[in-house]
PDB file of C-alpha atoms in Angstrom:
ATOM      1  CA  MET A   1      15.215  93.239  65.319  1.00 82.00           C
ATOM      2  CA  ASN A   2      15.966  92.315  61.749  1.00 89.00           C
ATOM      3  CA  LEU A   3      13.930  91.216  58.761  1.00 91.00           C
ATOM      4  CA  GLU A   4      14.998  87.567  59.098  1.00 93.00           C
ATOM      5  CA  ILE A   5      13.611  87.359  62.645  1.00 94.00           C
ATOM      6  CA  ALA A   6      10.471  89.225  61.550  1.00 96.00           C
ATOM      7  CA  ASN A   7       9.902  86.886  58.588  1.00 97.00           C
ATOM      8  CA  ASN A   8      10.412  83.815  60.759  1.00 97.00           C
ATOM      9  CA  PHE A   9       7.991  85.032  63.430  1.00 97.00           C
ATOM     10  CA  ALA A  10       5.376  86.058  60.844  1.00 98.00           C
ATOM     11  CA  GLU A  11       5.524  82.744  58.986  1.00 98.00           C
ATOM     12  CA  LYS A  12       5.127  80.683  62.153  1.00 98.00           C
ATOM     13  CA  TRP A  13       2.402  82.975  63.522  1.00 98.00           C
ATOM     14  CA  ILE A  14       0.327  82.902  60.313  1.00 98.00           C
ATOM     15  CA  ASN A  15       0.727  79.122  59.987  1.00 98.00           C
ATOM     16  CA  SER A  16      -0.376  78.635  63.605  1.00 98.00           C
ATOM     17  CA  TRP A  17      -3.547  80.633  63.080  1.00 98.00           C
ATOM     18  CA  ASN A  18      -4.341  78.928  59.798  1.00 98.00           C
ATOM     19  CA  SER A  19      -3.918  75.515  61.441  1.00 98.00           C
ATOM     20  CA  HIS A  20      -6.420  76.503  64.188  1.00 97.00           C
ATOM     21  CA  ASN A  21      -4.093  74.855  66.730  1.00 97.00           C
ATOM     22  CA  LEU A  22      -4.767  76.866  69.894  1.00 98.00           C
ATOM     23  CA  ASP A  23      -1.699  75.617  71.771  1.00 98.00           C
ATOM     24  CA  ASP A  24       0.536  76.485  68.821  1.00 98.00           C
ATOM     25  CA  ILE A  25      -1.093  79.925  68.490  1.00 98.00           C
ATOM     26  CA  ILE A  26      -0.684  80.808  72.163  1.00 98.00           C
ATOM     27  CA  SER A  27       2.970  79.666  72.135  1.00 98.00           C
ATOM     28  CA  HIS A  28       3.863  82.926  70.342  1.00 98.00           C
ATOM     29  CA  TYR A  29       2.866  85.025  73.369  1.00 98.00           C
ATOM     30  CA  SER A  30       4.674  85.858  76.605  1.00 97.00           C
ATOM     31  CA  GLU A  31       3.264  84.975  80.023  1.00 95.00           C
ATOM     32  CA  ASN A  32       3.156  88.720  80.771  1.00 94.00           C
ATOM     33  CA  ILE A  33       1.208  89.759  77.695  1.00 98.00           C
ATOM     34  CA  GLU A  34      -0.480  93.090  77.009  1.00 98.00           C
ATOM     35  CA  PHE A  35      -2.909  92.540  74.145  1.00 98.00           C
ATOM     36  CA  TYR A  36      -5.049  95.326  72.678  1.00 98.00           C
ATOM     37  CA  SER A  37      -7.806  94.686  70.133  1.00 98.00           C
ATOM     38  CA  PRO A  38     -11.093  96.322  69.154  1.00 97.00           C
ATOM     39  CA  LEU A  39     -12.444  92.797  68.582  1.00 95.00           C
ATOM     40  CA  ILE A  40     -12.218  91.908  72.286  1.00 97.00           C
ATOM     41  CA  PRO A  41     -15.424  93.806  73.163  1.00 97.00           C
ATOM     42  CA  LEU A  42     -17.070  92.831  69.852  1.00 93.00           C
ATOM     43  CA  LEU A  43     -16.685  89.151  70.750  1.00 93.00           C
ATOM     44  CA  GLY A  44     -18.059  89.870  74.237  1.00 94.00           C
ATOM     45  CA  PHE A  45     -14.871  89.001  76.089  1.00 96.00           C
ATOM     46  CA  ASN A  46     -14.563  92.301  77.984  1.00 97.00           C
ATOM     47  CA  GLU A  47     -15.406  95.971  77.498  1.00 97.00           C
ATOM     48  CA  THR A  48     -11.877  97.392  77.748  1.00 98.00           C
ATOM     49  CA  GLY A  49     -10.402  95.787  74.640  1.00 98.00           C
ATOM     50  CA  ILE A  50      -7.327  94.832  76.679  1.00 98.00           C
ATOM     51  CA  ILE A  51      -6.118  91.435  77.900  1.00 98.00           C
ATOM     52  CA  ASN A  52      -3.301  91.288  80.460  1.00 97.00           C
ATOM     53  CA  ASN A  53      -2.565  87.603  80.962  1.00 96.00           C
ATOM     54  CA  LYS A  54      -1.893  84.562  78.827  1.00 98.00           C
ATOM     55  CA  GLY A  55      -4.716  82.477  80.325  1.00 98.00           C
ATOM     56  CA  ASP A  56      -7.346  85.040  79.344  1.00 98.00           C
ATOM     57  CA  LEU A  57      -5.706  85.506  75.953  1.00 98.00           C
ATOM     58  CA  LYS A  58      -6.041  81.776  75.293  1.00 98.00           C
ATOM     59  CA  LYS A  59      -9.743  81.906  76.280  1.00 98.00           C
ATOM     60  CA  TYR A  60     -10.259  84.892  73.958  1.00 98.00           C
ATOM     61  CA  PHE A  61      -8.554  83.124  71.052  1.00 98.00           C
ATOM     62  CA  GLU A  62     -10.702  80.052  71.699  1.00 97.00           C
ATOM     63  CA  ILE A  63     -13.826  82.218  71.383  1.00 97.00           C
ATOM     64  CA  GLY A  64     -12.477  83.695  68.156  1.00 96.00           C
ATOM     65  CA  LEU A  65     -11.778  80.279  66.645  1.00 97.00           C
ATOM     66  CA  LYS A  66     -15.280  79.059  67.594  1.00 96.00           C
ATOM     67  CA  ASN A  67     -16.939  82.159  66.115  1.00 95.00           C
ATOM     68  CA  TYR A  68     -14.903  81.934  62.910  1.00 95.00           C
ATOM     69  CA  PRO A  69     -14.537  78.211  62.091  1.00 96.00           C
ATOM     70  CA  ASP A  70     -13.328  79.050  58.568  1.00 94.00           C
ATOM     71  CA  LEU A  71     -10.725  81.535  59.817  1.00 96.00           C
ATOM     72  CA  PHE A  72      -7.852  81.978  57.398  1.00 97.00           C
ATOM     73  CA  PHE A  73      -5.228  84.731  57.479  1.00 98.00           C
ATOM     74  CA  ASP A  74      -3.902  85.744  54.068  1.00 98.00           C
ATOM     75  CA  PHE A  75      -0.391  87.109  54.666  1.00 98.00           C
ATOM     76  CA  HIS A  76       0.646  90.247  52.763  1.00 98.00           C
ATOM     77  CA  ASN A  77       3.781  91.613  54.388  1.00 98.00           C
ATOM     78  CA  VAL A  78       5.913  91.922  57.499  1.00 98.00           C
ATOM     79  CA  PHE A  79       7.873  94.931  58.707  1.00 97.00           C
ATOM     80  CA  SER A  80      10.619  95.134  61.318  1.00 96.00           C
ATOM     81  CA  GLY A  81      11.437  98.010  63.643  1.00 94.00           C
ATOM     82  CA  ILE A  82      13.178  98.602  66.936  1.00 91.00           C
ATOM     83  CA  ASN A  83      12.078  95.571  69.003  1.00 90.00           C
ATOM     84  CA  THR A  84       8.854  95.390  66.989  1.00 96.00           C
ATOM     85  CA  ILE A  85       7.308  93.491  64.115  1.00 97.00           C
ATOM     86  CA  VAL A  86       4.233  94.476  62.121  1.00 98.00           C
ATOM     87  CA  ILE A  87       2.299  91.766  60.293  1.00 98.00           C
ATOM     88  CA  TYR A  88      -0.090  92.931  57.578  1.00 98.00           C
ATOM     89  CA  TYR A  89      -2.698  90.411  56.439  1.00 98.00           C
ATOM     90  CA  THR A  90      -6.310  89.901  55.421  1.00 98.00           C
ATOM     91  CA  SER A  91      -8.333  88.648  58.364  1.00 96.00           C
ATOM     92  CA  VAL A  92     -11.819  87.187  58.738  1.00 91.00           C
ATOM     93  CA  ASN A  93     -14.579  88.524  56.509  1.00 90.00           C
ATOM     94  CA  GLY A  94     -11.973  90.052  54.192  1.00 94.00           C
ATOM     95  CA  ARG A  95     -10.946  92.734  56.708  1.00 95.00           C
ATOM     96  CA  LYS A  96      -7.442  94.138  56.320  1.00 98.00           C
ATOM     97  CA  ALA A  97      -5.473  93.807  59.530  1.00 98.00           C
ATOM     98  CA  SER A  98      -2.163  94.962  60.915  1.00 98.00           C
ATOM     99  CA  GLU A  99      -0.739  93.783  64.221  1.00 98.00           C
ATOM    100  CA  VAL A 100       2.204  95.374  65.987  1.00 98.00           C
ATOM    101  CA  PHE A 101       4.188  92.928  68.122  1.00 98.00           C
ATOM    102  CA  GLU A 102       6.778  93.909  70.700  1.00 98.00           C
ATOM    103  CA  LEU A 103       8.860  90.834  71.449  1.00 96.00           C
ATOM    104  CA  ASP A 104      10.539  89.777  74.672  1.00 95.00           C
ATOM    105  CA  GLU A 105      14.049  88.353  74.973  1.00 93.00           C
ATOM    106  CA  LYS A 106      12.719  84.865  74.089  1.00 94.00           C
ATOM    107  CA  GLY A 107      11.125  86.093  70.867  1.00 94.00           C
ATOM    108  CA  ASN A 108       7.554  85.924  72.186  1.00 96.00           C
ATOM    109  CA  ALA A 109       5.057  88.755  71.914  1.00 98.00           C
ATOM    110  CA  LYS A 110       4.819  90.762  75.126  1.00 98.00           C
ATOM    111  CA  LYS A 111       2.733  93.639  73.708  1.00 98.00           C
ATOM    112  CA  VAL A 112       0.372  93.415  70.755  1.00 98.00           C
ATOM    113  CA  TYR A 113      -1.704  96.143  69.145  1.00 98.00           C
ATOM    114  CA  CYS A 114      -4.335  94.896  66.665  1.00 98.00           C
ATOM    115  CA  ASN A 115      -5.633  97.273  64.013  1.00 98.00           C
ATOM    116  CA  TYR A 116      -8.364  96.641  61.467  1.00 96.00           C
ATOM    117  CA  LYS A 117      -9.791  98.416  58.451  1.00 94.00           C
TER     118      LYS A 117
END
């Protein structure tokens, strides 16, 4: 992983979310996704906070977009690590957010850990 790849992924990911284009958003995720978020139970999707397949992830994102029609992510920074990227941004309702992405060989997220302040 290098900063160029991290910047490219972050720019496309943020732009996808801000466009509210669900197909574009979901294109950043692997078929074999592991997605962890404390918002999953808050939005009533499931109680575990974990999603393990791309179909359910798309349904969850659709719920999120419907619940937050004015959703806009304000990008602050991106960090690169060993096979990981961290995107730091302001999320809905002014909440600070940081997401850790582990990418597969195609450059899609295969594990994601969402963290909010």
